[in-house]
Tab-separated table of C-alpha atoms in Angstrom:
chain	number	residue	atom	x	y	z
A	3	UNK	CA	14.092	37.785	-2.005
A	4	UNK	CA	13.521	34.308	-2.710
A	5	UNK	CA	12.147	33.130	-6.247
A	6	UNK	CA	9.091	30.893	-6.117
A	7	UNK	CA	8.598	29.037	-8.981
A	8	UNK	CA	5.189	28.399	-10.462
A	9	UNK	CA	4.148	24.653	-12.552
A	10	UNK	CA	1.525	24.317	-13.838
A	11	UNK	CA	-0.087	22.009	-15.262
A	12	UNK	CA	1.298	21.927	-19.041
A	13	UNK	CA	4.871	22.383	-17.131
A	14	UNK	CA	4.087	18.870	-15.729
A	15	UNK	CA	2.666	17.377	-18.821
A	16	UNK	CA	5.843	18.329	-20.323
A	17	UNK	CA	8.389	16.448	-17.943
A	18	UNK	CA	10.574	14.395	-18.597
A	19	UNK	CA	8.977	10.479	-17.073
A	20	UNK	CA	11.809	10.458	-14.477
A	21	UNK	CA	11.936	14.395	-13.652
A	22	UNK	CA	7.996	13.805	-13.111
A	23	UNK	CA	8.534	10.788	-10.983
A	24	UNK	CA	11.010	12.725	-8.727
A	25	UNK	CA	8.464	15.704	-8.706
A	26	UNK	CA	5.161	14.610	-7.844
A	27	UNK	CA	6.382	11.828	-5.468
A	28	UNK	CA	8.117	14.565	-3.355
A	29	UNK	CA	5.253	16.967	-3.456
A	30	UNK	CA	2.903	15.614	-1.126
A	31	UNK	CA	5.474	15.732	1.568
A	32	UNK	CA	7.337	13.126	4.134
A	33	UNK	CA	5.819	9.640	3.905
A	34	UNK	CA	6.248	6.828	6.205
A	35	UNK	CA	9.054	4.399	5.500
A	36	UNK	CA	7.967	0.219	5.743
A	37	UNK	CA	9.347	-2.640	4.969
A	38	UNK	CA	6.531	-5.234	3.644
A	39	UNK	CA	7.410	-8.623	4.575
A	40	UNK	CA	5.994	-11.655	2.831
A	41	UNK	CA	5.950	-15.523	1.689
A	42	UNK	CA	5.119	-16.864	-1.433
A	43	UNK	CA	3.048	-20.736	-1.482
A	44	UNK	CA	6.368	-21.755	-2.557
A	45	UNK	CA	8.107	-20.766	0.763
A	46	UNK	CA	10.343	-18.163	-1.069
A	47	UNK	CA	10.848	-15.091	1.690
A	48	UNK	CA	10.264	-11.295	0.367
A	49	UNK	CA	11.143	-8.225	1.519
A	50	UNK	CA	10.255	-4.524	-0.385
A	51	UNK	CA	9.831	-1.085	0.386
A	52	UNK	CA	6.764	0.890	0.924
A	53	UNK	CA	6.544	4.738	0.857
A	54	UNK	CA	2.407	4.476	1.148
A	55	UNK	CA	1.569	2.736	4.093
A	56	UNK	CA	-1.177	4.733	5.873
A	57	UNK	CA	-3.218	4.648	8.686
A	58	UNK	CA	-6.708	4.524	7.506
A	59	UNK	CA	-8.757	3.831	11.194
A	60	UNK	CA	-8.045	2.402	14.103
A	61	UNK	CA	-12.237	0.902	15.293
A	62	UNK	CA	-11.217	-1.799	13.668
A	63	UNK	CA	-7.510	-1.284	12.976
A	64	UNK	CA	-6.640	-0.780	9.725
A	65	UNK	CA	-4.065	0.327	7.352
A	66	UNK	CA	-3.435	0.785	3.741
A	67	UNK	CA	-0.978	1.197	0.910
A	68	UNK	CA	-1.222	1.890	-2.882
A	69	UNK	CA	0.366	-1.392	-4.952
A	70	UNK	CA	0.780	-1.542	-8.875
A	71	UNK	CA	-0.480	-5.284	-9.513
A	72	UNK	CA	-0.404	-5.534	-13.065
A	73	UNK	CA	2.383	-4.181	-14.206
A	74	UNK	CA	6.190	-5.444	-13.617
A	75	UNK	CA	6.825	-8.549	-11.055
A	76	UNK	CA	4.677	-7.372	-7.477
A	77	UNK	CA	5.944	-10.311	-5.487
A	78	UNK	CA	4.439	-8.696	-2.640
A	79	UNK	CA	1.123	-8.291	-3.861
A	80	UNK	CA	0.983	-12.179	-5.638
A	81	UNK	CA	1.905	-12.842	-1.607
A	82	UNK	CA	0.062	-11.162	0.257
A	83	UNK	CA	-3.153	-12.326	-2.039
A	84	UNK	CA	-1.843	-16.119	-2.163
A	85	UNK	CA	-1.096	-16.255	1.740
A	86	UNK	CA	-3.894	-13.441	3.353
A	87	UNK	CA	-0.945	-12.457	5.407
A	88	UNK	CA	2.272	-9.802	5.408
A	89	UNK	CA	4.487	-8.001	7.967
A	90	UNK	CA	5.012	-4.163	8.611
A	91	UNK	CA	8.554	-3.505	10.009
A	92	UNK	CA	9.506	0.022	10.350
A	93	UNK	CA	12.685	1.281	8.459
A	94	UNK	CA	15.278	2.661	11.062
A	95	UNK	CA	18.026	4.898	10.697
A	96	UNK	CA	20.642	2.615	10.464
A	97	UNK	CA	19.106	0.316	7.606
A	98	UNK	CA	18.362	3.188	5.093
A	99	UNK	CA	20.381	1.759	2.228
A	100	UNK	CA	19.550	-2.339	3.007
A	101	UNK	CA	16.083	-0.968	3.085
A	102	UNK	CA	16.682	0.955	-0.531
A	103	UNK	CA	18.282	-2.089	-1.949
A	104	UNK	CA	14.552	-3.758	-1.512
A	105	UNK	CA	13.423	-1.783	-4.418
A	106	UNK	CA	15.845	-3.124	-6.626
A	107	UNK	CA	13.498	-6.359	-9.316
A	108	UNK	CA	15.026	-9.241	-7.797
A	109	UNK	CA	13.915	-12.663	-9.575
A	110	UNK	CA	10.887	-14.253	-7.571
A	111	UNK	CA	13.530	-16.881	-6.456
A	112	UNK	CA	15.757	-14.716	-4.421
A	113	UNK	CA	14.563	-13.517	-0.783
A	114	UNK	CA	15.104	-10.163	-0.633
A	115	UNK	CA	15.841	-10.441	2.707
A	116	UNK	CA	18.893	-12.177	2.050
A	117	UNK	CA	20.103	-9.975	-1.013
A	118	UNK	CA	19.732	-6.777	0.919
A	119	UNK	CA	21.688	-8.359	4.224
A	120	UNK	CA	18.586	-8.598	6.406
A	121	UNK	CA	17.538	-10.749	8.330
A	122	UNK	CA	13.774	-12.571	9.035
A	123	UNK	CA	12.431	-13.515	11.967
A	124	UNK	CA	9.466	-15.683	12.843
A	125	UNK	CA	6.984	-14.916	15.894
A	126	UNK	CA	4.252	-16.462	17.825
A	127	UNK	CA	3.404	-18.292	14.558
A	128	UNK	CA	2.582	-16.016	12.336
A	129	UNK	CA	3.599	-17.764	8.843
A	130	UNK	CA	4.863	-14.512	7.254
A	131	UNK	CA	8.720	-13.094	8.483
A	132	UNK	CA	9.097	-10.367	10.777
A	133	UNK	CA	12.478	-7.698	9.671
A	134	UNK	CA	14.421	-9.132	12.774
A	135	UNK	CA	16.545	-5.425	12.343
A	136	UNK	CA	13.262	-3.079	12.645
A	137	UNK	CA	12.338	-1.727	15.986
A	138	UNK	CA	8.420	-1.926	15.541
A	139	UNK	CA	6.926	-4.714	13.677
A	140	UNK	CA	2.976	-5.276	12.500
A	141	UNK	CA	1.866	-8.433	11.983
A	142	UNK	CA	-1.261	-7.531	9.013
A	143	UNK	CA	-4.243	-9.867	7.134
A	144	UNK	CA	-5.437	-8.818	4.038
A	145	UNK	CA	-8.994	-7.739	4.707
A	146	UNK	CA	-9.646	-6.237	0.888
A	147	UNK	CA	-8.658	-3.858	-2.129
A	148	UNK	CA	-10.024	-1.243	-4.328
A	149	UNK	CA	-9.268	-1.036	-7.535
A	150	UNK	CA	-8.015	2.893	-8.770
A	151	UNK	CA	-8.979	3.163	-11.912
A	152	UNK	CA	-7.524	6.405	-13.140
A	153	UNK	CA	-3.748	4.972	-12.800
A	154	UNK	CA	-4.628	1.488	-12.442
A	155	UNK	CA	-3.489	1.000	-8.953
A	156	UNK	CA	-4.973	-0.995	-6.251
A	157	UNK	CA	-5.543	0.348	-2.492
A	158	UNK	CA	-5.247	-2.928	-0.324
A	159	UNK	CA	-7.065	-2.497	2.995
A	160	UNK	CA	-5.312	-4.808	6.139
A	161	UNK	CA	-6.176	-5.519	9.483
A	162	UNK	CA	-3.641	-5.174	12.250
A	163	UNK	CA	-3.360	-8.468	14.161
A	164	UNK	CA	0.066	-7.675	16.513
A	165	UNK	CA	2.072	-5.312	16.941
A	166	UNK	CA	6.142	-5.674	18.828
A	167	UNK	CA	7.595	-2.625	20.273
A	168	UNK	CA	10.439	-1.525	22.542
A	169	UNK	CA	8.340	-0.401	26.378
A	170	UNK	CA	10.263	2.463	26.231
A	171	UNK	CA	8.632	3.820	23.091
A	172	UNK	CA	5.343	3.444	23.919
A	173	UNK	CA	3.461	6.320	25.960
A	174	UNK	CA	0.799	6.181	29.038
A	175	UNK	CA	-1.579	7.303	26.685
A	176	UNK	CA	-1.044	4.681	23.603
A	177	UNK	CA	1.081	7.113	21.491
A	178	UNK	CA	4.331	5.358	20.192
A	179	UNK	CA	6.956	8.116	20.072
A	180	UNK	CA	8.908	7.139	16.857
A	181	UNK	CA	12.090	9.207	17.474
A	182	UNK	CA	13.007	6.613	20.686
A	183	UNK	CA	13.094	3.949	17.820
A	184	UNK	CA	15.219	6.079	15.087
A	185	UNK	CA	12.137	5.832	12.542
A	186	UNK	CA	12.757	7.446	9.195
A	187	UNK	CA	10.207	9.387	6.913
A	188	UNK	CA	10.776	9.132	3.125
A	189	UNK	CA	11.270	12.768	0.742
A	190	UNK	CA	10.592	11.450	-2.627
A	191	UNK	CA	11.518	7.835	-4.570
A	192	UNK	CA	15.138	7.810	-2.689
A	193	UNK	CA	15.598	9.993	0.242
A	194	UNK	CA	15.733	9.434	3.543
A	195	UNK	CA	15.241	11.604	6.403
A	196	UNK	CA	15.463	11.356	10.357
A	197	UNK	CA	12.728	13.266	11.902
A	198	UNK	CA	13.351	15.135	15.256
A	199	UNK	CA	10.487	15.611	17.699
A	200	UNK	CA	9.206	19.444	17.791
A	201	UNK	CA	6.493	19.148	20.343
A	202	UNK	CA	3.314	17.530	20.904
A	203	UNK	CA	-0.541	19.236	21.661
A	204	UNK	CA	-3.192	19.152	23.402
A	205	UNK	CA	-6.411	18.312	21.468
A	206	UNK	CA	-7.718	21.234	19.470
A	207	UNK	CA	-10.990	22.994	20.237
A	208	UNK	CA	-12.423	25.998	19.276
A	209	UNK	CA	-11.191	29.377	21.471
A	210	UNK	CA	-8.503	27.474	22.964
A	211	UNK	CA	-4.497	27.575	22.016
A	212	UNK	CA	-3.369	24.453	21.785
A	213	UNK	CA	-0.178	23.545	24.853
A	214	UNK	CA	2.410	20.826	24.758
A	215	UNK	CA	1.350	17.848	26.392
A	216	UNK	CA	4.582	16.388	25.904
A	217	UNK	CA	6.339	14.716	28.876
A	218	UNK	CA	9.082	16.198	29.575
A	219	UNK	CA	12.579	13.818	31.078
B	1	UNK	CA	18.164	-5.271	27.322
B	2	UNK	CA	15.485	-3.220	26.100
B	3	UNK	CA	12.173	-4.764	26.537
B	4	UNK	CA	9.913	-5.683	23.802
B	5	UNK	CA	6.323	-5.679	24.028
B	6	UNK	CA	3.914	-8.053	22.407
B	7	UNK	CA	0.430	-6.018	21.574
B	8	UNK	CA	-2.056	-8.774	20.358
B	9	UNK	CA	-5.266	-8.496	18.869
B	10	UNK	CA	-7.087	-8.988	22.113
B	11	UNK	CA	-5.181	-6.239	23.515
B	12	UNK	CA	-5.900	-3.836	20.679
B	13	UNK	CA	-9.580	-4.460	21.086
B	14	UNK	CA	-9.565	-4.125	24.668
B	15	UNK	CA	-7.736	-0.585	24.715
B	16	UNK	CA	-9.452	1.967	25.424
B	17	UNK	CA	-10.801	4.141	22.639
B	18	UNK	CA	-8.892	7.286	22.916
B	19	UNK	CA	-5.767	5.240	23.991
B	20	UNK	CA	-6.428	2.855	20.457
B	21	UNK	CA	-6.554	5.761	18.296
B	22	UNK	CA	-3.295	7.536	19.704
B	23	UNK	CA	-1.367	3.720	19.515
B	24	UNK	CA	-2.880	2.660	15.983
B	25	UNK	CA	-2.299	6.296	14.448
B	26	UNK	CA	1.609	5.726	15.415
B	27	UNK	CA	2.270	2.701	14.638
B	28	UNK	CA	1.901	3.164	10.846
B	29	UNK	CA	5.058	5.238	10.941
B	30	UNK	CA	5.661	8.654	10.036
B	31	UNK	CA	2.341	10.570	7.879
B	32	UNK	CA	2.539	14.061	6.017
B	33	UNK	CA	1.706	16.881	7.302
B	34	UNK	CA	-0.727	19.207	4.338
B	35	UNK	CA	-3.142	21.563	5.537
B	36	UNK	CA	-6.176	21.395	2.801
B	37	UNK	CA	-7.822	24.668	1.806
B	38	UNK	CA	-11.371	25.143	0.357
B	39	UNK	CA	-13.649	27.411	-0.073
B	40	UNK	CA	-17.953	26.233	0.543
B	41	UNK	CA	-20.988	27.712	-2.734
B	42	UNK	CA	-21.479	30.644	0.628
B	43	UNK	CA	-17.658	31.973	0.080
B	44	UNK	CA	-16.771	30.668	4.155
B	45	UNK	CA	-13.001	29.423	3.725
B	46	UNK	CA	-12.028	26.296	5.119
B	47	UNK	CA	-8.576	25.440	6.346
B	48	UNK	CA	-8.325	21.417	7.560
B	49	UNK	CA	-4.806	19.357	8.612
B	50	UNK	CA	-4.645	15.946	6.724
B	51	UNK	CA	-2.175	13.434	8.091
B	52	UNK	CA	-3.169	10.811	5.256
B	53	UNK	CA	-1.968	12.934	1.689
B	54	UNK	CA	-0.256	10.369	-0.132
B	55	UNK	CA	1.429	10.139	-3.499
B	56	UNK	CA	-0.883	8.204	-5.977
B	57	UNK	CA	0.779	8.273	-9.266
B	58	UNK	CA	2.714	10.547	-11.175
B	59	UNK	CA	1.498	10.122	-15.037
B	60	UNK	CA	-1.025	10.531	-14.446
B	61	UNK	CA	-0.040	13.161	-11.191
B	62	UNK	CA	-2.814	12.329	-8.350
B	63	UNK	CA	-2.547	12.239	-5.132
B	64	UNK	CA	-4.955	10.414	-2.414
B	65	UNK	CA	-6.371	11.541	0.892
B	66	UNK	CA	-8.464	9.729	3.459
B	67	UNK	CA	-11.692	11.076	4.975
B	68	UNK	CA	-15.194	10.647	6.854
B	69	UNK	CA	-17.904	11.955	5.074
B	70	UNK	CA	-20.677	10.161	7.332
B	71	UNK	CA	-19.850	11.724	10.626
B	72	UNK	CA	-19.275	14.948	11.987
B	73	UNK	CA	-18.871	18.142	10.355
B	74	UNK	CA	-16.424	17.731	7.304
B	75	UNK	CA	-16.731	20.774	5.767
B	76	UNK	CA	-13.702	19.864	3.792
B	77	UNK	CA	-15.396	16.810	1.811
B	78	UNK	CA	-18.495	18.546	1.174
B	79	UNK	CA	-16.660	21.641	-0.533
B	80	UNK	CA	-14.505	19.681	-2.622
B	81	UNK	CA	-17.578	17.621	-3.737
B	82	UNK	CA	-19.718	21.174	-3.974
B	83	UNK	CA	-16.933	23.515	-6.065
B	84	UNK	CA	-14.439	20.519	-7.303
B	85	UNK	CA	-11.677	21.883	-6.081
B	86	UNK	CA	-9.068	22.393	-3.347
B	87	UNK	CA	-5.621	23.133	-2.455
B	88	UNK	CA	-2.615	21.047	-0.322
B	89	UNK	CA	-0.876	23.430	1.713
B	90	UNK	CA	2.723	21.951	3.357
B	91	UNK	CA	3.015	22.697	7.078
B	92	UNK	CA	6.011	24.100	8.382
B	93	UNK	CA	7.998	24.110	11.409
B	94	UNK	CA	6.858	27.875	11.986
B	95	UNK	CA	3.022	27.040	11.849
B	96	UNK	CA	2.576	23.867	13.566
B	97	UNK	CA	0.755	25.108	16.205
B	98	UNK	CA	-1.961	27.170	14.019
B	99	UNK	CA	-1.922	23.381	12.055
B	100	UNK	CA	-2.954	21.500	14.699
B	101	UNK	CA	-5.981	23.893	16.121
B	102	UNK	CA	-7.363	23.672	12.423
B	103	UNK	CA	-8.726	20.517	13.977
B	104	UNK	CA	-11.162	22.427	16.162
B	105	UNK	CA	-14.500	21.745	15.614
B	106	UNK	CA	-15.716	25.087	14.324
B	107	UNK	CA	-18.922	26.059	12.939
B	108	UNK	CA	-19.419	26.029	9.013
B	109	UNK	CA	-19.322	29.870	9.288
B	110	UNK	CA	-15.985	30.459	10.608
B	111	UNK	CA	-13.072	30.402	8.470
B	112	UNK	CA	-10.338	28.130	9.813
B	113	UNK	CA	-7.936	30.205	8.351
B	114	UNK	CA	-8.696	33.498	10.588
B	115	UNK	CA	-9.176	30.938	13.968
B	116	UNK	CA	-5.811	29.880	13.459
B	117	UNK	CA	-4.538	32.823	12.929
B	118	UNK	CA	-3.370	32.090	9.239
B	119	UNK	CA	-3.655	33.484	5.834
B	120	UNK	CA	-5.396	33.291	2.541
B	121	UNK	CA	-3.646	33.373	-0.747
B	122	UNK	CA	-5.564	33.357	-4.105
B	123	UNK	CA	-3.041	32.663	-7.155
B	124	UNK	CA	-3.642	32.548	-10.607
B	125	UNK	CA	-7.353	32.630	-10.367
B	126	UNK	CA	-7.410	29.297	-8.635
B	127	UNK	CA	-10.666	29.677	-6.839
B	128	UNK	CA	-9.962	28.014	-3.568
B	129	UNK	CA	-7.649	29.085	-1.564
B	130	UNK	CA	-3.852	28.783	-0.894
B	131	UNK	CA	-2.010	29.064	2.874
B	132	UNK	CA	0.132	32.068	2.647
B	133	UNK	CA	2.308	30.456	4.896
B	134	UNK	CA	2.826	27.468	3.457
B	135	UNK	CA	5.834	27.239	1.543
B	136	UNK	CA	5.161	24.520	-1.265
B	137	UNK	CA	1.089	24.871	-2.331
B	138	UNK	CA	-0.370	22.643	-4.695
B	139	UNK	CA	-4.111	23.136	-6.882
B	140	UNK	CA	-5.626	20.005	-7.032
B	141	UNK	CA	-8.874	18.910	-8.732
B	142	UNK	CA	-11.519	16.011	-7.304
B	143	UNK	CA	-11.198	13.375	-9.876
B	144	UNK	CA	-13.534	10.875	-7.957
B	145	UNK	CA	-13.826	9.248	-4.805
B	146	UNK	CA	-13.740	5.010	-3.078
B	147	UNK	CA	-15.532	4.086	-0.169
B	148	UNK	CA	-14.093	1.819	1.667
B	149	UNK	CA	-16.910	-0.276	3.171
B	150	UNK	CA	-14.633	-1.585	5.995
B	151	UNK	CA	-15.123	1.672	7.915
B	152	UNK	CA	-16.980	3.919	6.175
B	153	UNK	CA	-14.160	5.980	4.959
B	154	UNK	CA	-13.788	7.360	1.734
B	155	UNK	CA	-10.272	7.214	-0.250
B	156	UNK	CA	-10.718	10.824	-2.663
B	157	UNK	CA	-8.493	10.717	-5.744
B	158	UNK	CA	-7.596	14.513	-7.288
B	159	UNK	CA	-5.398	15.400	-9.643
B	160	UNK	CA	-2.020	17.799	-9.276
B	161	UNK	CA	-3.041	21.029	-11.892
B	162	UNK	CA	0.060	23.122	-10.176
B	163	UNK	CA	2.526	23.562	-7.485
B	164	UNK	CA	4.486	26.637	-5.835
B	165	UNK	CA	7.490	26.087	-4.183
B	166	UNK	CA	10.676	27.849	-3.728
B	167	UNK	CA	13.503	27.494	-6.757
B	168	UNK	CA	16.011	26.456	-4.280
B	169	UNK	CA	14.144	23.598	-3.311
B	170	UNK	CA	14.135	22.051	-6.354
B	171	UNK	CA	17.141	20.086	-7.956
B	172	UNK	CA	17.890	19.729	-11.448
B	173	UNK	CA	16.206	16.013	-11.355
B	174	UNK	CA	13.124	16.882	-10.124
B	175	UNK	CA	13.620	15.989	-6.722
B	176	UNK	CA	12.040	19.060	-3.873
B	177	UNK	CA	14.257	18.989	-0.793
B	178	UNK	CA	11.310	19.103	1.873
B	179	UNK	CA	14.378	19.775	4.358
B	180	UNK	CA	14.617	23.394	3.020
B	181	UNK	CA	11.207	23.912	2.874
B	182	UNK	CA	11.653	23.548	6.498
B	183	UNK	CA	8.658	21.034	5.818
B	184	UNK	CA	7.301	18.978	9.110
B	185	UNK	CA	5.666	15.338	9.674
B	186	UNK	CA	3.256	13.828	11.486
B	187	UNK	CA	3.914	11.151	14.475
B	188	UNK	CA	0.251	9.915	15.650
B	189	UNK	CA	-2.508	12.349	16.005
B	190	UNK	CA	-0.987	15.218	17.500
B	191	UNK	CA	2.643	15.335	17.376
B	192	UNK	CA	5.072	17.226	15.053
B	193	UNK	CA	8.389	16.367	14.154
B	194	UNK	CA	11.016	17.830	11.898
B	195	UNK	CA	13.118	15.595	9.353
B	196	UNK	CA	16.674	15.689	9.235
B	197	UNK	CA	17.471	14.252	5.556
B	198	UNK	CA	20.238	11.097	6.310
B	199	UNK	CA	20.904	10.679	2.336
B	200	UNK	CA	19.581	10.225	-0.974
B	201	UNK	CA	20.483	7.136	-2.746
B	202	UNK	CA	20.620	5.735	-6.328
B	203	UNK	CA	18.514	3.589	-8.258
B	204	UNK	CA	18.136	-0.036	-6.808
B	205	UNK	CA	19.420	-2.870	-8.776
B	206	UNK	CA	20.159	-6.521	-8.141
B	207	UNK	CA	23.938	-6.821	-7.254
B	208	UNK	CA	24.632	-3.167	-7.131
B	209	UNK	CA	25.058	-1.365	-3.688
B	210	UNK	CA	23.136	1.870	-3.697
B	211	UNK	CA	25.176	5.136	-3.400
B	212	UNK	CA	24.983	8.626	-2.160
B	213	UNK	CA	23.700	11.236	-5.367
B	214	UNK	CA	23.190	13.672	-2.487
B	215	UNK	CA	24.881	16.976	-3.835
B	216	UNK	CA	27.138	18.314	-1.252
B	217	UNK	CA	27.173	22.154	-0.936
């Protein structure tokens, strides 16, 4: 018989800053696994790692991600709010640890890009760089934010303006089937995971089992 | 050569609305997979699947969800806002199908959990209730609540009171290992996949290449 464990919430209270961090950021589950691209006024190139990014609607398009803007150096943010603009670029399987190395708090003068052994790429004009090594790529404008008050974080709201793809990923229907481009999911602050397709259904209504709707080869 | 597809704004706007929703709810990468439980002032149990649970903080511990109050039924948001409480449930690869039809449209009478075929779980006098066949459940508390004008969503913000989860999950840092909680994510609106965990890495610094802390068996 397996032993579940129960924490509440003085347990949490009472963990160690680091055991905590580990904790509650693998408790909510998989997360999505982005690389934020950006350019400062100054024309330095930065790259960093995103566990939040999140669909939030799609009439109008928009995504969002959680950002901590007054505390340490947030190139990113500074960016994103100097330029209006930033890049999405999908973390792949075989980037995992140039995409870790993002995290590490690079001076403002060094391009992440460059430190982690990535490379940018520039298309159809957009002014901020594309991750030429990601498979899907979103080119984003800052639309607005929302200031969190209980942990003083900031939700920033972006429009999707582009989006680059391989055809073969992309369905007859509009869904993007993330296993054709070896996407990765994120367990935690430093994990990385490969997630294998299990099936795909039908759209759920009351009284009726949902099928596969999957295509099969 | 692999083809590569250029999706502009004009083409995102002209898609068609169903197609839209399935391409702009993929293309933000891989989401979590939680099933939300909650119980209405009338006793009816609700049972919901949230792509959008996201890791707000840990100190304080919150996590972040996205809904609709404005449209539709959402039971969900109006018993959190009614009793002030709820609980995150993680899907597994043994109930994604009963996940996915909690997305039904039911009637405010029926209980979710019984449609599905799933079970309640009431633990430690929590007063909403628990998936019994979840394997990591967390209590969570409404803390407060964003609208975010852009499209009349609403970004809720609850705090983490406790968590279940199996002991062998958890590692002596803190870290859960969704892997053996045989936890699943989500790829779009209605596909399940099941992560494979690639490695675990060490803390990012400048001029330091990350390496494996993964604990082989």
């Amino acid at each position: 018989m397996e032993k579940i464990l129960h924490i509440d919430k003085n347990k949490i209270s009472a963990m160690d800053k680091r055991y905590r961090a580990n904790f509650i950021n693998s408790v909510t589950g998989f997360k999505s696994a982005n690389l934020l691209g950006s350019i400062s006024t100054d024309n330095i190139e930065n790259l960093a790692i995103f566990s939040s990014i999140t669909h939030l609607g799609s009439d109008p398009s928009l995504l969002g991600f959680i950002t901590r803007p007054n505390s340490a150096p947030r190139h990113t943010y500074k960016n994103i709010r100097d330029t209006g603009i930033f890049t999405v670029n999908h973390v792949n399987e075989n980037i995992i640890k140039e995409a870790h190395q993002t995290a590490a708090r690079y001076d403002e003068s060094i391009s992440e890009f460059k430190a982690a052994g990535l490379h940018t790429e520039y298309l159809h004009n957009w002014k901020a760089p594309f991750l030429k090594e990601a498979q899907i790529k979103i080119a984003c404008e800052y639309v607005s934010e929302y200031q969190i008050k209980e942990n003083d974080t900031v939700l920033i709201v972006a429009a999707i303006k582009g989006v680059y793809l391989p055809e073969k990923a992309l369905n007859d229907d509009g869904w993007i089937n993330l296993e054709i481009t070896s996407g990765v999911s994120i367990n935690g602050l430093d994990s990385y995971s490969k997630p294998k397709l299990i099936d795909r259904f039908s759209y759920a209504k009351p009284n009726m089992t949902p099928s596969s709707i999957l295509k099969k080869d």
